[in-house]
Coordinates of C-alpha atoms and ligand atoms in Angstrom, one line a residue:
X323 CA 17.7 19.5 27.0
X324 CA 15.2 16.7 26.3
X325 CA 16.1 13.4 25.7
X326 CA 16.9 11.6 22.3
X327 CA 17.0 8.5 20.9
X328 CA 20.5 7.2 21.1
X329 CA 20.0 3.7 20.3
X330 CA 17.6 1.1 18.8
X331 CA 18.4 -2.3 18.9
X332 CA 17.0 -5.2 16.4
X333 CA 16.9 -8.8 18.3
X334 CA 15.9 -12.3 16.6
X335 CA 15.0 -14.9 19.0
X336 CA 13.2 -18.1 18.8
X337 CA 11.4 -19.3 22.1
X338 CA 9.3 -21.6 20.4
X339 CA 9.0 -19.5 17.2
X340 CA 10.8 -16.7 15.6
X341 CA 10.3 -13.1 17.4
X342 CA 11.8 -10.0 16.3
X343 CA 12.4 -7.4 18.9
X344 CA 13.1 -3.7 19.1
X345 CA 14.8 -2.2 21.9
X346 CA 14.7 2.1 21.2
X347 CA 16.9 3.3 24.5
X348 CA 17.0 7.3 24.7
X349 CA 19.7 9.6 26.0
X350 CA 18.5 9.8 30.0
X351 CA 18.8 5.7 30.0
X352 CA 15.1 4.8 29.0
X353 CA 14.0 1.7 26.9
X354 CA 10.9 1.2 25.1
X355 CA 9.7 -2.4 23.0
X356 CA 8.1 -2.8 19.9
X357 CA 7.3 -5.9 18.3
X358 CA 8.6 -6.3 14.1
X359 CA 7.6 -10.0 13.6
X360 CA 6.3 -11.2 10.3
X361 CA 5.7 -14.7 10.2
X362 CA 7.8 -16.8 8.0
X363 CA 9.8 -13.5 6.4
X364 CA 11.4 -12.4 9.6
X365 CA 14.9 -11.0 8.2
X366 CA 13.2 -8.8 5.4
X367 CA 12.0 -6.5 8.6
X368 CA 15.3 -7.2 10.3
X369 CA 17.2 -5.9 7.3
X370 CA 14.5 -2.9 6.9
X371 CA 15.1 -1.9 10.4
X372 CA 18.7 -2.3 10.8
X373 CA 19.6 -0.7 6.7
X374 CA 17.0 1.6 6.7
X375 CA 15.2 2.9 9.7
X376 CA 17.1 2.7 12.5
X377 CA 20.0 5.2 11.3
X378 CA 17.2 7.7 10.6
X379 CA 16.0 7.5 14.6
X380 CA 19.2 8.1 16.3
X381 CA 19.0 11.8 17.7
X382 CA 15.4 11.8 17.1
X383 CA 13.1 13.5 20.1
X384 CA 11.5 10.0 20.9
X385 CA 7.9 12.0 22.2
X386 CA 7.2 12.7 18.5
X387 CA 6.0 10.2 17.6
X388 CA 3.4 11.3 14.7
X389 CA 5.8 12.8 13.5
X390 CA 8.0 10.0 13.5
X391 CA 5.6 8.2 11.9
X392 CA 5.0 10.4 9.5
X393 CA 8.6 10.8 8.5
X394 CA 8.8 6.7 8.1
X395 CA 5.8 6.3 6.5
X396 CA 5.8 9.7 3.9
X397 CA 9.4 10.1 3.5
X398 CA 9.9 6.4 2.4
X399 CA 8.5 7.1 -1.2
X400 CA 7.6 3.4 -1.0
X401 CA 4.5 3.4 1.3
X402 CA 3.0 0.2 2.6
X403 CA 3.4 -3.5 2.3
X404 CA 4.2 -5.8 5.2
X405 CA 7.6 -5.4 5.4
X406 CA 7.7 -1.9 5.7
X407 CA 4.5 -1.1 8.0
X408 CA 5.9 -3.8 10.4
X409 CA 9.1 -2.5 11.0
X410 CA 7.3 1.2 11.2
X411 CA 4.7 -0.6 14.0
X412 CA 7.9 -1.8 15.6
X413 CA 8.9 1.6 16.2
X414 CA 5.4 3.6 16.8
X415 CA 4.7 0.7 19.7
X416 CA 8.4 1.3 21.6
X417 CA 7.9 4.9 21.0
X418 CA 4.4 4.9 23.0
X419 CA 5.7 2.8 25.4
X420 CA 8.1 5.2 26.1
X421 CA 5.6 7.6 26.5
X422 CA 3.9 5.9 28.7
X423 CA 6.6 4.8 31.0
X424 CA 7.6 8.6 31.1
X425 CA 4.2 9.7 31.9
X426 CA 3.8 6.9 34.6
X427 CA 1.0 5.2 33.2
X428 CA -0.4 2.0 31.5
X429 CA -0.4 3.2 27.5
X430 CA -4.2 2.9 27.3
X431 CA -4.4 5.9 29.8
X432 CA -2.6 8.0 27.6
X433 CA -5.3 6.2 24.9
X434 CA -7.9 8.0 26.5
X435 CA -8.5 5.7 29.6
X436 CA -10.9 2.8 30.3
X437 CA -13.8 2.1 28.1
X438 CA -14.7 -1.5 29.7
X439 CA -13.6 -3.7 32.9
X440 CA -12.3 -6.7 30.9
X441 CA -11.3 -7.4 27.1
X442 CA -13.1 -10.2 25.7
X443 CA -11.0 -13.4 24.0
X444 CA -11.8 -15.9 21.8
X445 CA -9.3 -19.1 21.8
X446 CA -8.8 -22.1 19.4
X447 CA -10.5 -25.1 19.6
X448 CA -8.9 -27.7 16.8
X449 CA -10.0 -31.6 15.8
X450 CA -9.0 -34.1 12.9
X451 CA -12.4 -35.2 14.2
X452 CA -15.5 -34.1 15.5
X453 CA -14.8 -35.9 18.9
X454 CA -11.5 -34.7 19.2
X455 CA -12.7 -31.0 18.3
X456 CA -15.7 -31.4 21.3
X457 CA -12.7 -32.4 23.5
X458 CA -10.4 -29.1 22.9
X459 CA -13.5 -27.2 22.9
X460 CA -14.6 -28.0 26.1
X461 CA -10.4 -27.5 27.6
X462 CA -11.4 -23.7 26.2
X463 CA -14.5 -23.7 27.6
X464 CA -12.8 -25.2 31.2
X465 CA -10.1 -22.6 30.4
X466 CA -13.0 -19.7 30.8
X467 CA -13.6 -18.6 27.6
X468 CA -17.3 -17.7 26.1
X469 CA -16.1 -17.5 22.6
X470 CA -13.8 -20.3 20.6
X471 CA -12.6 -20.5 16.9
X472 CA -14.2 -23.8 15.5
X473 CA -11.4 -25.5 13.0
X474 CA -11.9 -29.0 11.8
X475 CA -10.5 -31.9 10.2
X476 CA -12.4 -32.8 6.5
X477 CA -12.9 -36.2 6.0
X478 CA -10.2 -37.3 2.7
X479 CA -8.2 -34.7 3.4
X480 CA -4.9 -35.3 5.5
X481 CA -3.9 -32.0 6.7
X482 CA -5.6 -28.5 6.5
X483 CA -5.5 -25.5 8.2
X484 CA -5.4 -24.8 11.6
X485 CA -5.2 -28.8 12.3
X486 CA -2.8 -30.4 14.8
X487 CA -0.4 -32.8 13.1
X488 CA -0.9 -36.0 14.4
X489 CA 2.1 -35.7 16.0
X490 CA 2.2 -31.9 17.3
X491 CA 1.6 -30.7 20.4
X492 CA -2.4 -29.5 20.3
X493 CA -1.7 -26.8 22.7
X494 CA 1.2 -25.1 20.4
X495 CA 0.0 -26.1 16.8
X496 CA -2.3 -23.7 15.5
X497 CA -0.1 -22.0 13.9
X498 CA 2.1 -24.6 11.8
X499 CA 5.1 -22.2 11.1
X500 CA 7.8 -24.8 11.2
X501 CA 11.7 -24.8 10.9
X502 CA 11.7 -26.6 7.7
X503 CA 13.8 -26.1 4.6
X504 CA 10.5 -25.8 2.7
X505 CA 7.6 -24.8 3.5
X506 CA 5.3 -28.0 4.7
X507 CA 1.9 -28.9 2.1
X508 CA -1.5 -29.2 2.9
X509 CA -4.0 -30.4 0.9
X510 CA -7.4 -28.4 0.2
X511 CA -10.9 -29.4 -1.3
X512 CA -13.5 -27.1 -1.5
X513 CA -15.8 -29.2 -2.3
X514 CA -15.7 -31.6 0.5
X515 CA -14.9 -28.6 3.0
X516 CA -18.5 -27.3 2.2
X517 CA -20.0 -30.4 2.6
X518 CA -18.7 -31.2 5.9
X519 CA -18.6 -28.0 8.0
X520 CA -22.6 -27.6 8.3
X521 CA -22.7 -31.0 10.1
X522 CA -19.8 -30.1 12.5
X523 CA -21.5 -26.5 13.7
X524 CA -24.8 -28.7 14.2
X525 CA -22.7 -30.7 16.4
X526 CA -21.0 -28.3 18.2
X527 CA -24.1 -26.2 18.8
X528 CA -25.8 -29.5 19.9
X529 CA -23.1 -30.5 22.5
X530 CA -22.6 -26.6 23.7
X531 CA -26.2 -25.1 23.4
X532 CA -26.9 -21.3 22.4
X533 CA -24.5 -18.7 24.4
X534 CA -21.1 -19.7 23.2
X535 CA -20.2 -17.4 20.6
X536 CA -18.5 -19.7 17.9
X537 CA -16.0 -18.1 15.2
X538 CA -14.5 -19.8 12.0
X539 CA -11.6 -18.6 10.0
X540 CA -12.4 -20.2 6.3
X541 CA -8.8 -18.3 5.6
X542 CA -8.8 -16.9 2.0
X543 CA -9.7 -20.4 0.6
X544 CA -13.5 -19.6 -1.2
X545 CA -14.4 -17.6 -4.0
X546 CA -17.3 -14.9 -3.4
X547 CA -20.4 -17.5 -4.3
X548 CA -18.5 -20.4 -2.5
X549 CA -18.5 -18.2 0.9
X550 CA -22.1 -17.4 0.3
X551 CA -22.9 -20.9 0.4
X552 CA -20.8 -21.8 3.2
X553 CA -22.1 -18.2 5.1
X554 CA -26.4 -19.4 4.7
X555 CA -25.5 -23.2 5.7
X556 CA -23.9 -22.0 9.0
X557 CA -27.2 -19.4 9.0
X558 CA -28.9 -21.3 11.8
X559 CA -26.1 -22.3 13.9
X560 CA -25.5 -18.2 14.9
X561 CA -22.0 -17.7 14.3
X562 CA -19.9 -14.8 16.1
X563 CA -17.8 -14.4 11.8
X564 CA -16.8 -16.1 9.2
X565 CA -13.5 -14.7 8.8
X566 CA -11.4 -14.5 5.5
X567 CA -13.9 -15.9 3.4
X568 CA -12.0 -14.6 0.3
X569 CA -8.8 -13.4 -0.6
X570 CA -8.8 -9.6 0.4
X571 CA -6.7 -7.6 -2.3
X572 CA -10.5 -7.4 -4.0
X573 CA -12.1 -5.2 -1.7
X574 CA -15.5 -5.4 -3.9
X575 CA -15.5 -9.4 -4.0
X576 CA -17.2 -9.0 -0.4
X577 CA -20.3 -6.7 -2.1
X578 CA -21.1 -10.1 -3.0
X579 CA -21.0 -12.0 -0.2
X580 CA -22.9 -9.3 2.0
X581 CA -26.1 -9.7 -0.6
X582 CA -26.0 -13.7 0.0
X583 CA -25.6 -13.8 3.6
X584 CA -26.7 -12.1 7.0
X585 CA -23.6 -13.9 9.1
X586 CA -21.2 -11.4 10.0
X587 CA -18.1 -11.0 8.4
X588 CA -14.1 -10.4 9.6
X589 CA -10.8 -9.7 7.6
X590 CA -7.6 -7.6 7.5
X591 CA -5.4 -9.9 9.1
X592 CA -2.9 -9.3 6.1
X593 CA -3.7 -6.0 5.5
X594 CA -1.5 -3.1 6.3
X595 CA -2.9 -0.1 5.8
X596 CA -6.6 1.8 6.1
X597 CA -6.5 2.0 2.4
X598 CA -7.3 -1.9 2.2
X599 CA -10.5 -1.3 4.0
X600 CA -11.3 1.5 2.2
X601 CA -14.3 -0.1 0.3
X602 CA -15.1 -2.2 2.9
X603 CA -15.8 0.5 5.4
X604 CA -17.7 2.7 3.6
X605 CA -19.9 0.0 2.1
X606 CA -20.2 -1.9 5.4
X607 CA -19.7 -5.2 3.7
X608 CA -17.7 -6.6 7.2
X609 CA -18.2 -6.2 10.4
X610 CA -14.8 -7.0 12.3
X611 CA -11.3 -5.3 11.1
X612 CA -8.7 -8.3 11.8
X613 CA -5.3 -6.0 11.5
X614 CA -2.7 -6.4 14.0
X615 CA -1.1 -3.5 15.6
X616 CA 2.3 -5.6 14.6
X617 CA 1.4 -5.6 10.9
X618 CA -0.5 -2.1 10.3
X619 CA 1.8 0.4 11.5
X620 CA 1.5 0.4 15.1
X621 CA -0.6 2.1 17.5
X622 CA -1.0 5.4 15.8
X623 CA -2.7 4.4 12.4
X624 CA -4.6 1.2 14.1
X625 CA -5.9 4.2 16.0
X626 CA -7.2 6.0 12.9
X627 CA -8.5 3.1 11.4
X628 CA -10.6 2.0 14.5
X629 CA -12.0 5.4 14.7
X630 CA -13.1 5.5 11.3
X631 CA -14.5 2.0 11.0
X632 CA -16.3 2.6 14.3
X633 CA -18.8 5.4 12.2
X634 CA -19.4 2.4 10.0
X635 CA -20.9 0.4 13.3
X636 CA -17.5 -1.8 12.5
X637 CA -15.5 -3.4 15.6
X638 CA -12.2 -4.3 16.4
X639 CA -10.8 -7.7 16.3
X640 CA -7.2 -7.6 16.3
X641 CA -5.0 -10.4 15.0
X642 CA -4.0 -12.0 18.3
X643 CA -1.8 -15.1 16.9
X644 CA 1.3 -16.2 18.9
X645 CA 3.5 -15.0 16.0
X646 CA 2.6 -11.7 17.5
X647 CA 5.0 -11.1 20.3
X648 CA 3.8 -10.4 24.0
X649 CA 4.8 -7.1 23.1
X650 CA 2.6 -6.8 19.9
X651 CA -0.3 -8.7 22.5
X652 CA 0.0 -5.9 25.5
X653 CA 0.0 -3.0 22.6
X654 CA -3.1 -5.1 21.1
X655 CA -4.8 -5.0 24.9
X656 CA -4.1 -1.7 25.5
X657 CA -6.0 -0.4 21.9
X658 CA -8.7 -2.8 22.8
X659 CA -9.2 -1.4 26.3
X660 CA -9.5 2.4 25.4
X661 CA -11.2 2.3 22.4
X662 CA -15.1 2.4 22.4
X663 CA -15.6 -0.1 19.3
X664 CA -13.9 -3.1 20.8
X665 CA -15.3 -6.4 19.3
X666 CA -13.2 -9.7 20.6
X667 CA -9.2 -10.0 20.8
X668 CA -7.9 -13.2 19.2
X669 CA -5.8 -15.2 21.6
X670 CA -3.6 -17.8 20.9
X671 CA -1.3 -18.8 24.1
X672 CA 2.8 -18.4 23.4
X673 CA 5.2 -21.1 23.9
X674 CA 6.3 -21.2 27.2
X675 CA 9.6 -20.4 26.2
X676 CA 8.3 -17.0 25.0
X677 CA 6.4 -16.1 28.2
X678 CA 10.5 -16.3 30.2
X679 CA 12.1 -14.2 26.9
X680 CA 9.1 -11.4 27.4
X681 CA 7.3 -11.1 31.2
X682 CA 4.3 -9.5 30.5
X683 CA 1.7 -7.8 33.0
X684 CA -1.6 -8.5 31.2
X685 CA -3.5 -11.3 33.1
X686 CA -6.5 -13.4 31.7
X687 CA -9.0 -14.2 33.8
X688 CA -12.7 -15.7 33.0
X689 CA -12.2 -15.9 29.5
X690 CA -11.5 -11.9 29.4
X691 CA -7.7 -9.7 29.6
X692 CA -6.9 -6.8 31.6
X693 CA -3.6 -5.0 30.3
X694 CA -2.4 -4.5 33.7
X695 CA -1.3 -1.0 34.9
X696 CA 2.7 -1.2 34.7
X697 CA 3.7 2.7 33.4
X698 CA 4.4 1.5 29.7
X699 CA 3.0 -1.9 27.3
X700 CA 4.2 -3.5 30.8
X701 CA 6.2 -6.0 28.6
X702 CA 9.8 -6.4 29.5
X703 CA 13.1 -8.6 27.3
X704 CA 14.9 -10.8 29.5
X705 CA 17.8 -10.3 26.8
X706 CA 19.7 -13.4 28.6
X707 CA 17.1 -15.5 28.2
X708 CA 16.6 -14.2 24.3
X709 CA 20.1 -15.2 23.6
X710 CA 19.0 -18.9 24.7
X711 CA 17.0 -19.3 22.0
X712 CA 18.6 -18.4 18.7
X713 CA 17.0 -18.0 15.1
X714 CA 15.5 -20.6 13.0
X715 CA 14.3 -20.7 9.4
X716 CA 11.1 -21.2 9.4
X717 CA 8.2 -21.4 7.0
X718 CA 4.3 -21.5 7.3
X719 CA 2.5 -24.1 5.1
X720 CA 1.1 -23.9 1.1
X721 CA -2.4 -25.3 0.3
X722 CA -2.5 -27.8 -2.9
X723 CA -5.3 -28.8 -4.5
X724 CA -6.1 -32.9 -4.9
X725 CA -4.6 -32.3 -8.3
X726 CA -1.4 -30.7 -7.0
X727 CA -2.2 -26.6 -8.3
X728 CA -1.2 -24.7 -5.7
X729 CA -4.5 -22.7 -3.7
X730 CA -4.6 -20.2 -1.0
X731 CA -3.0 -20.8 2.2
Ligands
EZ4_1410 O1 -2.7 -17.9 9.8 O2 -1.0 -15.7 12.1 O3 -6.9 -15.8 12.5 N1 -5.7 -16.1 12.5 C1 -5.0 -16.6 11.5 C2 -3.6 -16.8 11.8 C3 -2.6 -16.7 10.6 C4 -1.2 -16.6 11.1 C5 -0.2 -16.3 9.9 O4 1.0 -15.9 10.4 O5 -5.5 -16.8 10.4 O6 -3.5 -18.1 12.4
CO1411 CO1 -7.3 -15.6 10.4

């Protein structure tokens, strides 16, 4: 008799942030990961997963896995939304890791194989000033990478996103999820943010000449018009994207900024499903799909989605923060080494802590990841060290404006 699933098991852990892990073991003593964390609403996928999903996977065949997918996704009634397509992702990723493992290969062979020798990164280069953003540039560009996320300081405003705190850690703060009661306030002018940003990109392109490829995440703070401006004043400094220039739940806002402006344009980091892109593929008004396996479902629809973007001449670029887990990175890596319309991974380095909670096998080397070739993700849970590190509430930031009305974040 094949195997079954006889077990999947949900586990919290905070190694520097909040991870949620599941562990799907089958019948002949096999384990497979999958990574369920959403950022700020952890226990919402906790409670999906244990209330909800799990019961339906025990006795499962755990090599079905579109049909398992299928099953979750279809026979929910209620399709899509984070909560629900992460803790489906959670399950698709352990489920081809299985596969893998039982097949005796890395996942992306099972993917189709090897389309490159080395998955390009960008990293994260972050200043209050233009000084201090030169400085962590140049540790990236030390570090080996040829392309770097360019976040900045504005002048009259004291915190914005993707800036250090003054007292944070530089390496760990990108991301400003913190254990908080409530969730910490930035403050946000458009305005002045349009003003200042040119000026910085001259400076950076000054200090760092042509070839390094320099990204900027504007994230869902412009209207359409705003973001054409900001998109023709960084015209002549080439950039790689602009990324999130506008919210996303109005797909045709970006028809708009594709007539105003020839530099190229990423989003989907909060989308879930291919239906968000719909518009946007077909119409060709980006040119970088941000999704994270974590977030859309897992490998199979990310799959789907790539595939079909890719007749639009669109790329990957998937969501590589450290709220993704190593495990949600290595199924990332794996996608991004098969697939022939790769574009850049986003990498943002995990707390240390994390890296003794989940060994992975990926390496990075001259500013570009190979998955490794462990059968599986290559990923595995040191469970005793997960139990060092227990959950914390935790909340990312809200954006204000100068007169206190709330923006996006
Ligand atoms: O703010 O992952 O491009 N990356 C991003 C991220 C997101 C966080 C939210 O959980 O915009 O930094
Ligand atoms: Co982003």
């Amino acid at each position: 008799m094949s195997a079954v699933i006889v077990d999947a098991e949900v586990v919290v852990t905070c190694p520097g942030r909040n991870y949620v892990t599941l562990v799907v073991t089958t019948s002949d003593g096999r384990t497979g990961l999958g990574d369920a964390t959403l950022n700020g609403r952890e226990l919402a996928v906790v409670a999906m997963l244990q209330e909800h999903l799990v019961p339906l996977l025990i006795g499962r065949d755990p090599s079905a896995i579109e049909d398992t997918w299928q099953y979750l996704y279809r026979g929910a009634y209620w399709r899509r939304g984070p909560v629900s397509m992460a803790a489906i992702a959670a399950i698709d990723v352990a489920l081809w890791d299985l596969k893998a493992q039982s097949a005796g290969m890395p996942l992306y062979q099972l993917l189709g194989g090897a389309s490159r020798t080395g998955i390009r990164a960008y990293g994260h280069a972050t200043g209050r000033t233009t000084p201090e953003l030169i400085d962590s540039i140049s540790q990236r560009v030390a570090e080996g990478f040829t392309a770097v996320r360019v976040q900045t300081g504005v002048p009259g405003l004291r915190r914005v996103y993707g800036i250090t705190a003054a007292d944070a850690d530089a390496a760990e703060s990108y991301e400003p999820a913190a254990a908080l009661d409530r969730p910490d306030e930035e403050d946000w002018d458009t305005a002045a943010y349009l003003r200042h940003i040119p000026q910085v990109f001259a400076a950076v392109r000054e200090r760092f000449g042509d070839e390094l490829a320099l990204l900027h995440d504007a994230h869902h703070r412009l209207t359409p018009s705003e973001a054409v401006r900001l998109g023709r004043s960084l015209e002549p400094f080439d950039l790689f994207w602009l990324e999130d220039p506008t919210p996303g739940e109005n797909q045709a806002a970006f028809r708009l900024i594709r007539q105003g402006t020839t530099v190229p344009i990423a989003t989907g980091e909060v989308f879930t499903t291919v239906w968000d892109y719909r518009t946007l593929v077909e119409e060709q008004l980006i040119d970088y799909v941000r999704s994270a396996v974590t977030h859309t479902g897992g490998i199979t629809p990310m799959r789907k989605l790539l595939d079909y973007a890719a007749h639009f001449q669109i790329k990957s670029a998937i969501h590589g923060p450290s709220d993704i887990s190593p495990v949600g990175m290595a199924a990332a890596l794996h996608l991004d080494f098969a697939i022939h319309n790769f574009g850049i991974q986003e990498y943002m380095p995990h707390p240390a802590e994390a890296s003794r909670v989940f060994p992975a096998g990926y390496r990075f080397e001259r500013g570009h990841f190979t998955p490794g070739d462990a059968p599986g993700l290559g990923v595995t849970f040191d469970r005793a060290a997960a139990a060092e590190y227990p959950y914390r509430r935790a909340y990312l930031p809200v954006a204000r404006l100068r007169d206190g009305t709330m923006h996006d974040w």
